[in-house]
mmCIF file with all atom_site columns, C-alpha atoms in Angstrom:
data_model
loop_
_atom_site.group_PDB
_atom_site.id
_atom_site.type_symbol
_atom_site.label_atom_id
_atom_site.label_alt_id
_atom_site.label_comp_id
_atom_site.label_asym_id
_atom_site.label_entity_id
_atom_site.label_seq_id
_atom_site.pdbx_PDB_ins_code
_atom_site.Cartn_x
_atom_site.Cartn_y
_atom_site.Cartn_z
_atom_site.occupancy
_atom_site.B_iso_or_equiv
_atom_site.pdbx_formal_charge
_atom_site.auth_seq_id
_atom_site.auth_comp_id
_atom_site.auth_asym_id
_atom_site.auth_atom_id
_atom_site.pdbx_PDB_model_num
ATOM 1   C CA . GLU A 1 1   ? 11.713  6.506   -21.181 1.00 0.00 ? 9   GLU A CA 1
ATOM 2   C CA . THR A 1 2   ? 11.862  4.644   -17.868 1.00 0.00 ? 10  THR A CA 1
ATOM 3   C CA . GLY A 1 3   ? 15.457  5.460   -16.946 1.00 0.00 ? 11  GLY A CA 1
ATOM 4   C CA . VAL A 1 4   ? 16.301  1.758   -16.967 1.00 0.00 ? 12  VAL A CA 1
ATOM 5   C CA . THR A 1 5   ? 18.899  0.697   -19.507 1.00 0.00 ? 13  THR A CA 1
ATOM 6   C CA . GLN A 1 6   ? 20.058  -2.742  -20.566 1.00 0.00 ? 14  GLN A CA 1
ATOM 7   C CA . SER A 1 7   ? 23.044  -3.955  -22.525 1.00 0.00 ? 15  SER A CA 1
ATOM 8   C CA . PRO A 1 8   ? 23.599  -5.385  -24.992 1.00 0.00 ? 16  PRO A CA 1
ATOM 9   C CA . THR A 1 9   ? 20.407  -4.975  -27.016 1.00 0.00 ? 17  THR A CA 1
ATOM 10  C CA . HIS A 1 10  ? 20.996  -8.147  -28.999 1.00 0.00 ? 18  HIS A CA 1
ATOM 11  C CA . LEU A 1 11  ? 23.258  -11.121 -28.456 1.00 0.00 ? 19  LEU A CA 1
ATOM 12  C CA . ILE A 1 12  ? 23.911  -14.379 -30.290 1.00 0.00 ? 20  ILE A CA 1
ATOM 13  C CA . LYS A 1 13  ? 25.515  -17.291 -28.458 1.00 0.00 ? 21  LYS A CA 1
ATOM 14  C CA . THR A 1 14  ? 25.962  -20.968 -29.083 1.00 0.00 ? 22  THR A CA 1
ATOM 15  C CA . ARG A 1 15  ? 24.739  -23.803 -26.925 1.00 0.00 ? 23  ARG A CA 1
ATOM 16  C CA . GLY A 1 16  ? 26.945  -24.426 -23.890 1.00 0.00 ? 24  GLY A CA 1
ATOM 17  C CA . GLN A 1 17  ? 28.353  -20.915 -23.738 1.00 0.00 ? 25  GLN A CA 1
ATOM 18  C CA . GLN A 1 18  ? 27.932  -18.464 -20.898 1.00 0.00 ? 26  GLN A CA 1
ATOM 19  C CA . VAL A 1 19  ? 26.384  -14.990 -21.107 1.00 0.00 ? 27  VAL A CA 1
ATOM 20  C CA . THR A 1 20  ? 26.237  -11.890 -18.907 1.00 0.00 ? 28  THR A CA 1
ATOM 21  C CA . LEU A 1 21  ? 23.474  -9.326  -19.327 1.00 0.00 ? 29  LEU A CA 1
ATOM 22  C CA . ARG A 1 22  ? 23.573  -5.933  -17.670 1.00 0.00 ? 30  ARG A CA 1
ATOM 23  C CA . CYS A 1 23  ? 20.983  -3.581  -16.281 1.00 0.00 ? 31  CYS A CA 1
ATOM 24  C CA . SER A 1 24  ? 21.266  -0.042  -14.996 1.00 0.00 ? 32  SER A CA 1
ATOM 25  C CA . SER A 1 25  ? 18.422  0.822   -12.654 1.00 0.00 ? 33  SER A CA 1
ATOM 26  C CA . GLN A 1 26  ? 16.513  4.037   -12.380 1.00 0.00 ? 34  GLN A CA 1
ATOM 27  C CA . SER A 1 27  ? 18.223  6.361   -9.907  1.00 0.00 ? 35  SER A CA 1
ATOM 28  C CA . GLY A 1 28  ? 17.355  5.601   -6.282  1.00 0.00 ? 36  GLY A CA 1
ATOM 29  C CA . HIS A 1 29  ? 15.648  2.287   -6.999  1.00 0.00 ? 37  HIS A CA 1
ATOM 30  C CA . ASN A 1 30  ? 17.017  -0.355  -4.637  1.00 0.00 ? 38  ASN A CA 1
ATOM 31  C CA . THR A 1 31  ? 15.130  -3.343  -6.048  1.00 0.00 ? 39  THR A CA 1
ATOM 32  C CA . VAL A 1 32  ? 15.792  -4.988  -9.378  1.00 0.00 ? 40  VAL A CA 1
ATOM 33  C CA . SER A 1 33  ? 14.092  -8.010  -10.866 1.00 0.00 ? 41  SER A CA 1
ATOM 34  C CA . TRP A 1 34  ? 14.837  -10.039 -13.967 1.00 0.00 ? 42  TRP A CA 1
ATOM 35  C CA . TYR A 1 35  ? 12.403  -11.710 -16.329 1.00 0.00 ? 43  TYR A CA 1
ATOM 36  C CA . GLN A 1 36  ? 12.588  -14.057 -19.284 1.00 0.00 ? 44  GLN A CA 1
ATOM 37  C CA . GLN A 1 37  ? 10.031  -13.527 -22.011 1.00 0.00 ? 45  GLN A CA 1
ATOM 38  C CA . ALA A 1 38  ? 9.653   -16.091 -24.765 1.00 0.00 ? 46  ALA A CA 1
ATOM 39  C CA . LEU A 1 39  ? 7.950   -15.081 -27.989 1.00 0.00 ? 47  LEU A CA 1
ATOM 40  C CA . GLY A 1 40  ? 4.202   -14.683 -27.559 1.00 0.00 ? 48  GLY A CA 1
ATOM 41  C CA . GLN A 1 41  ? 4.277   -15.188 -23.812 1.00 0.00 ? 49  GLN A CA 1
ATOM 42  C CA . GLY A 1 42  ? 4.237   -12.986 -20.772 1.00 0.00 ? 50  GLY A CA 1
ATOM 43  C CA . PRO A 1 43  ? 7.393   -12.297 -18.769 1.00 0.00 ? 51  PRO A CA 1
ATOM 44  C CA . GLN A 1 44  ? 8.474   -15.094 -16.422 1.00 0.00 ? 52  GLN A CA 1
ATOM 45  C CA . PHE A 1 45  ? 10.053  -14.038 -13.153 1.00 0.00 ? 53  PHE A CA 1
ATOM 46  C CA . ILE A 1 46  ? 13.662  -15.219 -12.714 1.00 0.00 ? 54  ILE A CA 1
ATOM 47  C CA . PHE A 1 47  ? 14.785  -13.524 -9.497  1.00 0.00 ? 55  PHE A CA 1
ATOM 48  C CA . GLN A 1 48  ? 14.817  -10.277 -7.589  1.00 0.00 ? 56  GLN A CA 1
ATOM 49  C CA . TYR A 1 49  ? 17.547  -8.405  -5.707  1.00 0.00 ? 57  TYR A CA 1
ATOM 50  C CA . TYR A 1 50  ? 17.026  -5.938  -2.904  1.00 0.00 ? 58  TYR A CA 1
ATOM 51  C CA . ARG A 1 51  ? 20.042  -3.998  -1.668  1.00 0.00 ? 59  ARG A CA 1
ATOM 52  C CA . GLU A 1 52  ? 22.487  -6.509  -3.170  1.00 0.00 ? 60  GLU A CA 1
ATOM 53  C CA . GLU A 1 53  ? 20.774  -9.591  -1.715  1.00 0.00 ? 61  GLU A CA 1
ATOM 54  C CA . GLU A 1 54  ? 18.624  -12.036 -3.671  1.00 0.00 ? 62  GLU A CA 1
ATOM 55  C CA . ASN A 1 55  ? 15.222  -12.035 -1.985  1.00 0.00 ? 63  ASN A CA 1
ATOM 56  C CA . GLY A 1 56  ? 13.022  -13.915 -4.401  1.00 0.00 ? 64  GLY A CA 1
ATOM 57  C CA . ARG A 1 57  ? 13.459  -16.512 -7.100  1.00 0.00 ? 65  ARG A CA 1
ATOM 58  C CA . GLY A 1 58  ? 11.207  -18.043 -9.697  1.00 0.00 ? 66  GLY A CA 1
ATOM 59  C CA . ASN A 1 59  ? 11.304  -21.535 -11.152 1.00 0.00 ? 67  ASN A CA 1
ATOM 60  C CA . PHE A 1 60  ? 14.674  -21.248 -12.895 1.00 0.00 ? 68  PHE A CA 1
ATOM 61  C CA . PRO A 1 61  ? 17.697  -23.555 -12.461 1.00 0.00 ? 69  PRO A CA 1
ATOM 62  C CA . PRO A 1 62  ? 20.873  -22.486 -10.620 1.00 0.00 ? 70  PRO A CA 1
ATOM 63  C CA . ARG A 1 63  ? 22.679  -21.821 -13.888 1.00 0.00 ? 71  ARG A CA 1
ATOM 64  C CA . PHE A 1 64  ? 20.714  -18.572 -13.868 1.00 0.00 ? 72  PHE A CA 1
ATOM 65  C CA . SER A 1 65  ? 22.465  -16.340 -11.365 1.00 0.00 ? 73  SER A CA 1
ATOM 66  C CA . GLY A 1 66  ? 22.711  -12.662 -10.663 1.00 0.00 ? 74  GLY A CA 1
ATOM 67  C CA . LEU A 1 67  ? 24.389  -9.813  -8.889  1.00 0.00 ? 75  LEU A CA 1
ATOM 68  C CA . GLN A 1 68  ? 23.341  -6.394  -7.719  1.00 0.00 ? 76  GLN A CA 1
ATOM 69  C CA . PHE A 1 69  ? 26.015  -3.787  -7.119  1.00 0.00 ? 77  PHE A CA 1
ATOM 70  C CA . PRO A 1 70  ? 26.164  -0.955  -4.540  1.00 0.00 ? 78  PRO A CA 1
ATOM 71  C CA . ASN A 1 71  ? 24.979  1.511   -7.176  1.00 0.00 ? 79  ASN A CA 1
ATOM 72  C CA . TYR A 1 72  ? 21.978  -0.823  -7.710  1.00 0.00 ? 80  TYR A CA 1
ATOM 73  C CA . SER A 1 73  ? 23.022  -1.825  -11.225 1.00 0.00 ? 81  SER A CA 1
ATOM 74  C CA . SER A 1 74  ? 22.640  -5.511  -11.862 1.00 0.00 ? 82  SER A CA 1
ATOM 75  C CA . GLU A 1 75  ? 23.841  -8.494  -13.887 1.00 0.00 ? 83  GLU A CA 1
ATOM 76  C CA . LEU A 1 76  ? 22.144  -11.672 -15.022 1.00 0.00 ? 84  LEU A CA 1
ATOM 77  C CA . ASN A 1 77  ? 24.481  -14.577 -15.751 1.00 0.00 ? 85  ASN A CA 1
ATOM 78  C CA . VAL A 1 78  ? 23.412  -17.702 -17.561 1.00 0.00 ? 86  VAL A CA 1
ATOM 79  C CA . ASN A 1 79  ? 25.770  -20.681 -17.769 1.00 0.00 ? 87  ASN A CA 1
ATOM 80  C CA . ALA A 1 80  ? 25.639  -23.682 -20.099 1.00 0.00 ? 88  ALA A CA 1
ATOM 81  C CA . LEU A 1 81  ? 23.233  -22.009 -22.495 1.00 0.00 ? 89  LEU A CA 1
ATOM 82  C CA . GLU A 1 82  ? 20.458  -24.121 -23.982 1.00 0.00 ? 90  GLU A CA 1
ATOM 83  C CA . LEU A 1 83  ? 18.425  -23.500 -27.102 1.00 0.00 ? 91  LEU A CA 1
ATOM 84  C CA . ASP A 1 84  ? 15.339  -22.797 -24.957 1.00 0.00 ? 92  ASP A CA 1
ATOM 85  C CA . ASP A 1 85  ? 17.151  -19.894 -23.318 1.00 0.00 ? 93  ASP A CA 1
ATOM 86  C CA . SER A 1 86  ? 16.523  -17.884 -26.477 1.00 0.00 ? 94  SER A CA 1
ATOM 87  C CA . ALA A 1 87  ? 14.235  -15.067 -25.321 1.00 0.00 ? 95  ALA A CA 1
ATOM 88  C CA . LEU A 1 88  ? 13.925  -11.397 -24.455 1.00 0.00 ? 96  LEU A CA 1
ATOM 89  C CA . TYR A 1 89  ? 15.462  -10.764 -21.031 1.00 0.00 ? 97  TYR A CA 1
ATOM 90  C CA . LEU A 1 90  ? 13.973  -7.876  -19.132 1.00 0.00 ? 98  LEU A CA 1
ATOM 91  C CA . CYS A 1 91  ? 15.082  -6.146  -16.008 1.00 0.00 ? 99  CYS A CA 1
ATOM 92  C CA . ALA A 1 92  ? 12.867  -3.910  -13.942 1.00 0.00 ? 100 ALA A CA 1
ATOM 93  C CA . SER A 1 93  ? 13.755  -1.560  -11.140 1.00 0.00 ? 101 SER A CA 1
ATOM 94  C CA . SER A 1 94  ? 11.355  -0.522  -8.436  1.00 0.00 ? 102 SER A CA 1
ATOM 95  C CA . LEU A 1 95  ? 11.194  1.400   -5.210  1.00 0.00 ? 103 LEU A CA 1
ATOM 96  C CA . THR A 1 96  ? 7.626   1.092   -4.002  1.00 0.00 ? 104 THR A CA 1
ATOM 97  C CA . GLY A 1 97  ? 6.256   -1.788  -6.062  1.00 0.00 ? 105 GLY A CA 1
ATOM 98  C CA . LYS A 1 98  ? 5.605   -0.059  -9.363  1.00 0.00 ? 106 LYS A CA 1
ATOM 99  C CA . LYS A 1 99  ? 8.062   -1.561  -11.825 1.00 0.00 ? 107 LYS A CA 1
ATOM 100 C CA . TYR A 1 100 ? 10.026  0.331   -14.455 1.00 0.00 ? 108 TYR A CA 1
ATOM 101 C CA . PHE A 1 101 ? 11.199  -1.994  -17.185 1.00 0.00 ? 109 PHE A CA 1
ATOM 102 C CA . GLY A 1 102 ? 14.187  -1.650  -19.438 1.00 0.00 ? 110 GLY A CA 1
ATOM 103 C CA . PRO A 1 103 ? 13.989  -2.283  -23.190 1.00 0.00 ? 111 PRO A CA 1
ATOM 104 C CA . GLY A 1 104 ? 15.345  -5.806  -22.825 1.00 0.00 ? 112 GLY A CA 1
ATOM 105 C CA . THR A 1 105 ? 18.166  -7.871  -24.293 1.00 0.00 ? 113 THR A CA 1
ATOM 106 C CA . ARG A 1 106 ? 17.263  -10.236 -27.107 1.00 0.00 ? 114 ARG A CA 1
ATOM 107 C CA . LEU A 1 107 ? 19.314  -13.416 -26.642 1.00 0.00 ? 115 LEU A CA 1
ATOM 108 C CA . THR A 1 108 ? 19.511  -15.988 -29.415 1.00 0.00 ? 116 THR A CA 1
ATOM 109 C CA . VAL A 1 109 ? 21.107  -19.347 -28.687 1.00 0.00 ? 117 VAL A CA 1
ATOM 110 C CA . LEU A 1 110 ? 22.154  -21.367 -31.727 1.00 0.00 ? 118 LEU A CA 1
ATOM 111 C CA . LEU B 2 1   ? -0.742  -15.876 -6.047  1.00 0.00 ? 26  LEU B CA 1
ATOM 112 C CA . ALA B 2 2   ? -3.968  -15.044 -7.811  1.00 0.00 ? 27  ALA B CA 1
ATOM 113 C CA . LYS B 2 3   ? -4.281  -16.100 -11.433 1.00 0.00 ? 28  LYS B CA 1
ATOM 114 C CA . THR B 2 4   ? -5.909  -13.937 -14.025 1.00 0.00 ? 29  THR B CA 1
ATOM 115 C CA . THR B 2 5   ? -7.898  -14.639 -17.172 1.00 0.00 ? 30  THR B CA 1
ATOM 116 C CA . GLN B 2 6   ? -8.150  -12.145 -19.992 1.00 0.00 ? 31  GLN B CA 1
ATOM 117 C CA . PRO B 2 7   ? -9.083  -12.374 -23.683 1.00 0.00 ? 32  PRO B CA 1
ATOM 118 C CA . ILE B 2 8   ? -6.251  -13.470 -25.920 1.00 0.00 ? 33  ILE B CA 1
ATOM 119 C CA . SER B 2 9   ? -6.952  -10.756 -28.478 1.00 0.00 ? 34  SER B CA 1
ATOM 120 C CA . MET B 2 10  ? -9.264  -7.856  -29.288 1.00 0.00 ? 35  MET B CA 1
ATOM 121 C CA . ASP B 2 11  ? -9.803  -5.575  -32.277 1.00 0.00 ? 36  ASP B CA 1
ATOM 122 C CA . SER B 2 12  ? -11.127 -2.045  -32.326 1.00 0.00 ? 37  SER B CA 1
ATOM 123 C CA . TYR B 2 13  ? -11.022 1.140   -34.398 1.00 0.00 ? 38  TYR B CA 1
ATOM 124 C CA . GLU B 2 14  ? -9.404  4.504   -33.948 1.00 0.00 ? 39  GLU B CA 1
ATOM 125 C CA . GLY B 2 15  ? -11.450 6.885   -31.823 1.00 0.00 ? 40  GLY B CA 1
ATOM 126 C CA . GLN B 2 16  ? -13.380 4.127   -30.046 1.00 0.00 ? 41  GLN B CA 1
ATOM 127 C CA . GLU B 2 17  ? -13.341 3.362   -26.351 1.00 0.00 ? 42  GLU B CA 1
ATOM 128 C CA . VAL B 2 18  ? -11.823 -0.049  -25.603 1.00 0.00 ? 43  VAL B CA 1
ATOM 129 C CA . ASN B 2 19  ? -12.613 -2.079  -22.520 1.00 0.00 ? 44  ASN B CA 1
ATOM 130 C CA . ILE B 2 20  ? -10.482 -5.090  -21.589 1.00 0.00 ? 45  ILE B CA 1
ATOM 131 C CA . THR B 2 21  ? -11.843 -7.239  -18.796 1.00 0.00 ? 46  THR B CA 1
ATOM 132 C CA . CYS B 2 22  ? -9.745  -9.422  -16.533 1.00 0.00 ? 47  CYS B CA 1
ATOM 133 C CA . SER B 2 23  ? -11.083 -12.147 -14.241 1.00 0.00 ? 48  SER B CA 1
ATOM 134 C CA . HIS B 2 24  ? -9.356  -12.868 -10.947 1.00 0.00 ? 49  HIS B CA 1
ATOM 135 C CA . ASN B 2 25  ? -11.696 -15.020 -8.869  1.00 0.00 ? 50  ASN B CA 1
ATOM 136 C CA . ASN B 2 26  ? -9.079  -15.886 -6.238  1.00 0.00 ? 51  ASN B CA 1
ATOM 137 C CA . ILE B 2 27  ? -7.989  -12.331 -5.458  1.00 0.00 ? 52  ILE B CA 1
ATOM 138 C CA . ALA B 2 28  ? -6.840  -11.943 -1.861  1.00 0.00 ? 53  ALA B CA 1
ATOM 139 C CA . THR B 2 29  ? -7.704  -9.149  0.530   1.00 0.00 ? 54  THR B CA 1
ATOM 140 C CA . ASN B 2 30  ? -4.311  -7.469  0.221   1.00 0.00 ? 55  ASN B CA 1
ATOM 141 C CA . ASP B 2 31  ? -3.997  -7.839  -3.550  1.00 0.00 ? 56  ASP B CA 1
ATOM 142 C CA . TYR B 2 32  ? -3.834  -4.894  -5.900  1.00 0.00 ? 57  TYR B CA 1
ATOM 143 C CA . ILE B 2 33  ? -4.734  -4.989  -9.589  1.00 0.00 ? 58  ILE B CA 1
ATOM 144 C CA . THR B 2 34  ? -2.120  -3.639  -11.962 1.00 0.00 ? 59  THR B CA 1
ATOM 145 C CA . TRP B 2 35  ? -2.135  -3.231  -15.736 1.00 0.00 ? 60  TRP B CA 1
ATOM 146 C CA . TYR B 2 36  ? 0.888   -2.991  -17.993 1.00 0.00 ? 61  TYR B CA 1
ATOM 147 C CA . GLN B 2 37  ? 1.223   -2.250  -21.706 1.00 0.00 ? 62  GLN B CA 1
ATOM 148 C CA . GLN B 2 38  ? 3.905   -3.771  -23.898 1.00 0.00 ? 63  GLN B CA 1
ATOM 149 C CA . PHE B 2 39  ? 4.942   -2.923  -27.440 1.00 0.00 ? 64  PHE B CA 1
ATOM 150 C CA . PRO B 2 40  ? 6.933   -5.446  -29.516 1.00 0.00 ? 65  PRO B CA 1
ATOM 151 C CA . SER B 2 41  ? 10.562  -5.811  -28.427 1.00 0.00 ? 66  SER B CA 1
ATOM 152 C CA . GLN B 2 42  ? 10.116  -3.354  -25.568 1.00 0.00 ? 67  GLN B CA 1
ATOM 153 C CA . GLY B 2 43  ? 9.701   -3.766  -21.844 1.00 0.00 ? 68  GLY B CA 1
ATOM 154 C CA . PRO B 2 44  ? 6.233   -3.519  -20.290 1.00 0.00 ? 69  PRO B CA 1
ATOM 155 C CA . ARG B 2 45  ? 5.080   -0.079  -19.205 1.00 0.00 ? 70  ARG B CA 1
ATOM 156 C CA . PHE B 2 46  ? 2.930   0.564   -16.132 1.00 0.00 ? 71  PHE B CA 1
ATOM 157 C CA . ILE B 2 47  ? -0.523  1.891   -17.017 1.00 0.00 ? 72  ILE B CA 1
ATOM 158 C CA . ILE B 2 48  ? -2.629  1.920   -13.896 1.00 0.00 ? 73  ILE B CA 1
ATOM 159 C CA . GLN B 2 49  ? -3.140  0.275   -10.528 1.00 0.00 ? 74  GLN B CA 1
ATOM 160 C CA . GLY B 2 50  ? -6.138  0.024   -8.262  1.00 0.00 ? 75  GLY B CA 1
ATOM 161 C CA . TYR B 2 51  ? -7.594  -1.715  -5.233  1.00 0.00 ? 76  TYR B CA 1
ATOM 162 C CA . LYS B 2 52  ? -11.322 -1.044  -5.455  1.00 0.00 ? 77  LYS B CA 1
ATOM 163 C CA . THR B 2 53  ? -13.971 1.090   -7.193  1.00 0.00 ? 78  THR B CA 1
ATOM 164 C CA . LYS B 2 54  ? -12.558 3.325   -9.916  1.00 0.00 ? 79  LYS B CA 1
ATOM 165 C CA . VAL B 2 55  ? -9.149  4.756   -10.651 1.00 0.00 ? 80  VAL B CA 1
ATOM 166 C CA . THR B 2 56  ? -8.430  7.205   -13.449 1.00 0.00 ? 81  THR B CA 1
ATOM 167 C CA . ASN B 2 57  ? -5.222  8.699   -14.749 1.00 0.00 ? 82  ASN B CA 1
ATOM 168 C CA . GLU B 2 58  ? -4.201  10.548  -17.886 1.00 0.00 ? 83  GLU B CA 1
ATOM 169 C CA . VAL B 2 59  ? -3.966  7.313   -19.868 1.00 0.00 ? 84  VAL B CA 1
ATOM 170 C CA . ALA B 2 60  ? -6.762  5.001   -18.726 1.00 0.00 ? 85  ALA B CA 1
ATOM 171 C CA . SER B 2 61  ? -9.461  4.161   -16.211 1.00 0.00 ? 86  SER B CA 1
ATOM 172 C CA . LEU B 2 62  ? -9.709  1.037   -14.111 1.00 0.00 ? 87  LEU B CA 1
ATOM 173 C CA . PHE B 2 63  ? -13.086 -0.182  -12.929 1.00 0.00 ? 88  PHE B CA 1
ATOM 174 C CA . ILE B 2 64  ? -13.223 -2.686  -10.064 1.00 0.00 ? 89  ILE B CA 1
ATOM 175 C CA . PRO B 2 65  ? -16.587 -4.019  -8.820  1.00 0.00 ? 90  PRO B CA 1
ATOM 176 C CA . ALA B 2 66  ? -17.316 -4.476  -5.141  1.00 0.00 ? 91  ALA B CA 1
ATOM 177 C CA . ASP B 2 67  ? -16.460 -8.205  -5.119  1.00 0.00 ? 92  ASP B CA 1
ATOM 178 C CA . ARG B 2 68  ? -13.103 -7.465  -6.839  1.00 0.00 ? 93  ARG B CA 1
ATOM 179 C CA . LYS B 2 69  ? -13.285 -10.731 -8.779  1.00 0.00 ? 94  LYS B CA 1
ATOM 180 C CA . SER B 2 70  ? -12.812 -8.895  -12.043 1.00 0.00 ? 95  SER B CA 1
ATOM 181 C CA . SER B 2 71  ? -11.569 -5.579  -13.333 1.00 0.00 ? 96  SER B CA 1
ATOM 182 C CA . THR B 2 72  ? -11.910 -3.611  -16.549 1.00 0.00 ? 97  THR B CA 1
ATOM 183 C CA . LEU B 2 73  ? -9.248  -1.469  -18.150 1.00 0.00 ? 98  LEU B CA 1
ATOM 184 C CA . SER B 2 74  ? -10.827 1.290   -20.198 1.00 0.00 ? 99  SER B CA 1
ATOM 185 C CA . LEU B 2 75  ? -8.857  3.110   -22.883 1.00 0.00 ? 100 LEU B CA 1
ATOM 186 C CA . PRO B 2 76  ? -10.691 6.206   -24.154 1.00 0.00 ? 101 PRO B CA 1
ATOM 187 C CA . ARG B 2 77  ? -10.533 7.178   -27.839 1.00 0.00 ? 102 ARG B CA 1
ATOM 188 C CA . VAL B 2 78  ? -7.811  4.749   -28.874 1.00 0.00 ? 103 VAL B CA 1
ATOM 189 C CA . SER B 2 79  ? -5.348  5.467   -31.653 1.00 0.00 ? 104 SER B CA 1
ATOM 190 C CA . LEU B 2 80  ? -3.189  3.202   -33.805 1.00 0.00 ? 105 LEU B CA 1
ATOM 191 C CA . SER B 2 81  ? -0.354  3.633   -31.308 1.00 0.00 ? 106 SER B CA 1
ATOM 192 C CA . ASP B 2 82  ? -2.416  1.846   -28.651 1.00 0.00 ? 107 ASP B CA 1
ATOM 193 C CA . THR B 2 83  ? -1.854  -1.418  -30.532 1.00 0.00 ? 108 THR B CA 1
ATOM 194 C CA . ALA B 2 84  ? 0.019   -3.482  -27.958 1.00 0.00 ? 109 ALA B CA 1
ATOM 195 C CA . VAL B 2 85  ? -0.271  -6.358  -25.511 1.00 0.00 ? 110 VAL B CA 1
ATOM 196 C CA . TYR B 2 86  ? -2.009  -5.505  -22.241 1.00 0.00 ? 111 TYR B CA 1
ATOM 197 C CA . TYR B 2 87  ? -1.310  -7.493  -19.077 1.00 0.00 ? 112 TYR B CA 1
ATOM 198 C CA . CYS B 2 88  ? -3.489  -7.705  -15.997 1.00 0.00 ? 113 CYS B CA 1
ATOM 199 C CA . LEU B 2 89  ? -1.684  -8.694  -12.794 1.00 0.00 ? 114 LEU B CA 1
ATOM 200 C CA . VAL B 2 90  ? -3.021  -9.325  -9.335  1.00 0.00 ? 115 VAL B CA 1
ATOM 201 C CA . GLY B 2 91  ? -1.005  -9.499  -6.155  1.00 0.00 ? 116 GLY B CA 1
ATOM 202 C CA . VAL B 2 92  ? 0.981   -7.717  -3.528  1.00 0.00 ? 117 VAL B CA 1
ATOM 203 C CA . ASP B 2 93  ? 4.048   -6.596  -5.410  1.00 0.00 ? 118 ASP B CA 1
ATOM 204 C CA . ASP B 2 94  ? 6.587   -6.196  -2.645  1.00 0.00 ? 119 ASP B CA 1
ATOM 205 C CA . SER B 2 95  ? 9.859   -7.921  -1.952  1.00 0.00 ? 120 SER B CA 1
ATOM 206 C CA . ASN B 2 96  ? 8.212   -11.121 -0.722  1.00 0.00 ? 121 ASN B CA 1
ATOM 207 C CA . TYR B 2 97  ? 5.895   -11.768 -3.627  1.00 0.00 ? 122 TYR B CA 1
ATOM 208 C CA . GLN B 2 98  ? 6.083   -11.777 -7.388  1.00 0.00 ? 123 GLN B CA 1
ATOM 209 C CA . LEU B 2 99  ? 3.216   -11.273 -9.728  1.00 0.00 ? 124 LEU B CA 1
ATOM 210 C CA . ILE B 2 100 ? 2.322   -13.961 -12.255 1.00 0.00 ? 125 ILE B CA 1
ATOM 211 C CA . TRP B 2 101 ? 2.224   -12.692 -15.812 1.00 0.00 ? 126 TRP B CA 1
ATOM 212 C CA . GLY B 2 102 ? -0.176  -14.388 -18.186 1.00 0.00 ? 127 GLY B CA 1
ATOM 213 C CA . ALA B 2 103 ? -0.060  -14.125 -21.964 1.00 0.00 ? 128 ALA B CA 1
ATOM 214 C CA . GLY B 2 104 ? -1.922  -10.817 -21.937 1.00 0.00 ? 129 GLY B CA 1
ATOM 215 C CA . THR B 2 105 ? -4.452  -9.403  -24.379 1.00 0.00 ? 130 THR B CA 1
ATOM 216 C CA . LYS B 2 106 ? -3.211  -8.451  -27.815 1.00 0.00 ? 131 LYS B CA 1
ATOM 217 C CA . LEU B 2 107 ? -5.121  -5.311  -28.789 1.00 0.00 ? 132 LEU B CA 1
ATOM 218 C CA . ILE B 2 108 ? -5.133  -4.342  -32.458 1.00 0.00 ? 133 ILE B CA 1
ATOM 219 C CA . ILE B 2 109 ? -6.418  -0.901  -33.415 1.00 0.00 ? 134 ILE B CA 1
ATOM 220 C CA . LYS B 2 110 ? -7.505  -0.458  -37.008 1.00 0.00 ? 135 LYS B CA 1
ATOM 221 C CA . PRO B 2 111 ? -7.777  2.830   -38.934 1.00 0.00 ? 136 PRO B CA 1
#
């Protein structure tokens, strides 16, 4: 148990729809990062938030956006879903560099 | 950001010691080496981190030679539950940098 929770655990959407994924960080962790993990691949960094500000972004288009709230929980929003967005979405909270990952949200886009 | 190379897969048997080697020829002076473990449909779990020489914790040991161009994760007396994907990452994991995750090493432990 890492203390990081994500919701929902599974989600099915259709192409063109929008989705919001949620992450509750481990207590006291002010940094949260989001990753996309396709089947058989390692996690790909989407972006990171530190104290409610985005401070790092990977090679993902603007339709991937996020928020971090004062209690350090976080959201990942994806607009105009594409079939290739089907993946496991992971969030990780950290305080001093060591990351604590949540169990992930499995998103399927049909 | 330093890239890493590790075997795609490895097999071993219960009770054996397993060593997974990772190459990182372009490691920078400030880079740390971090290993994560991931079970299917779960998030990665931190195993161990080191900078040089040897680090040991209750789960594993990490051996880093003097030139730091490679590292070896050692899992003592593995069990079936150690079957997982193991990722080697190299970098300075602070707010300004993000580590690059490769495909990892799929370790299969047989009875």
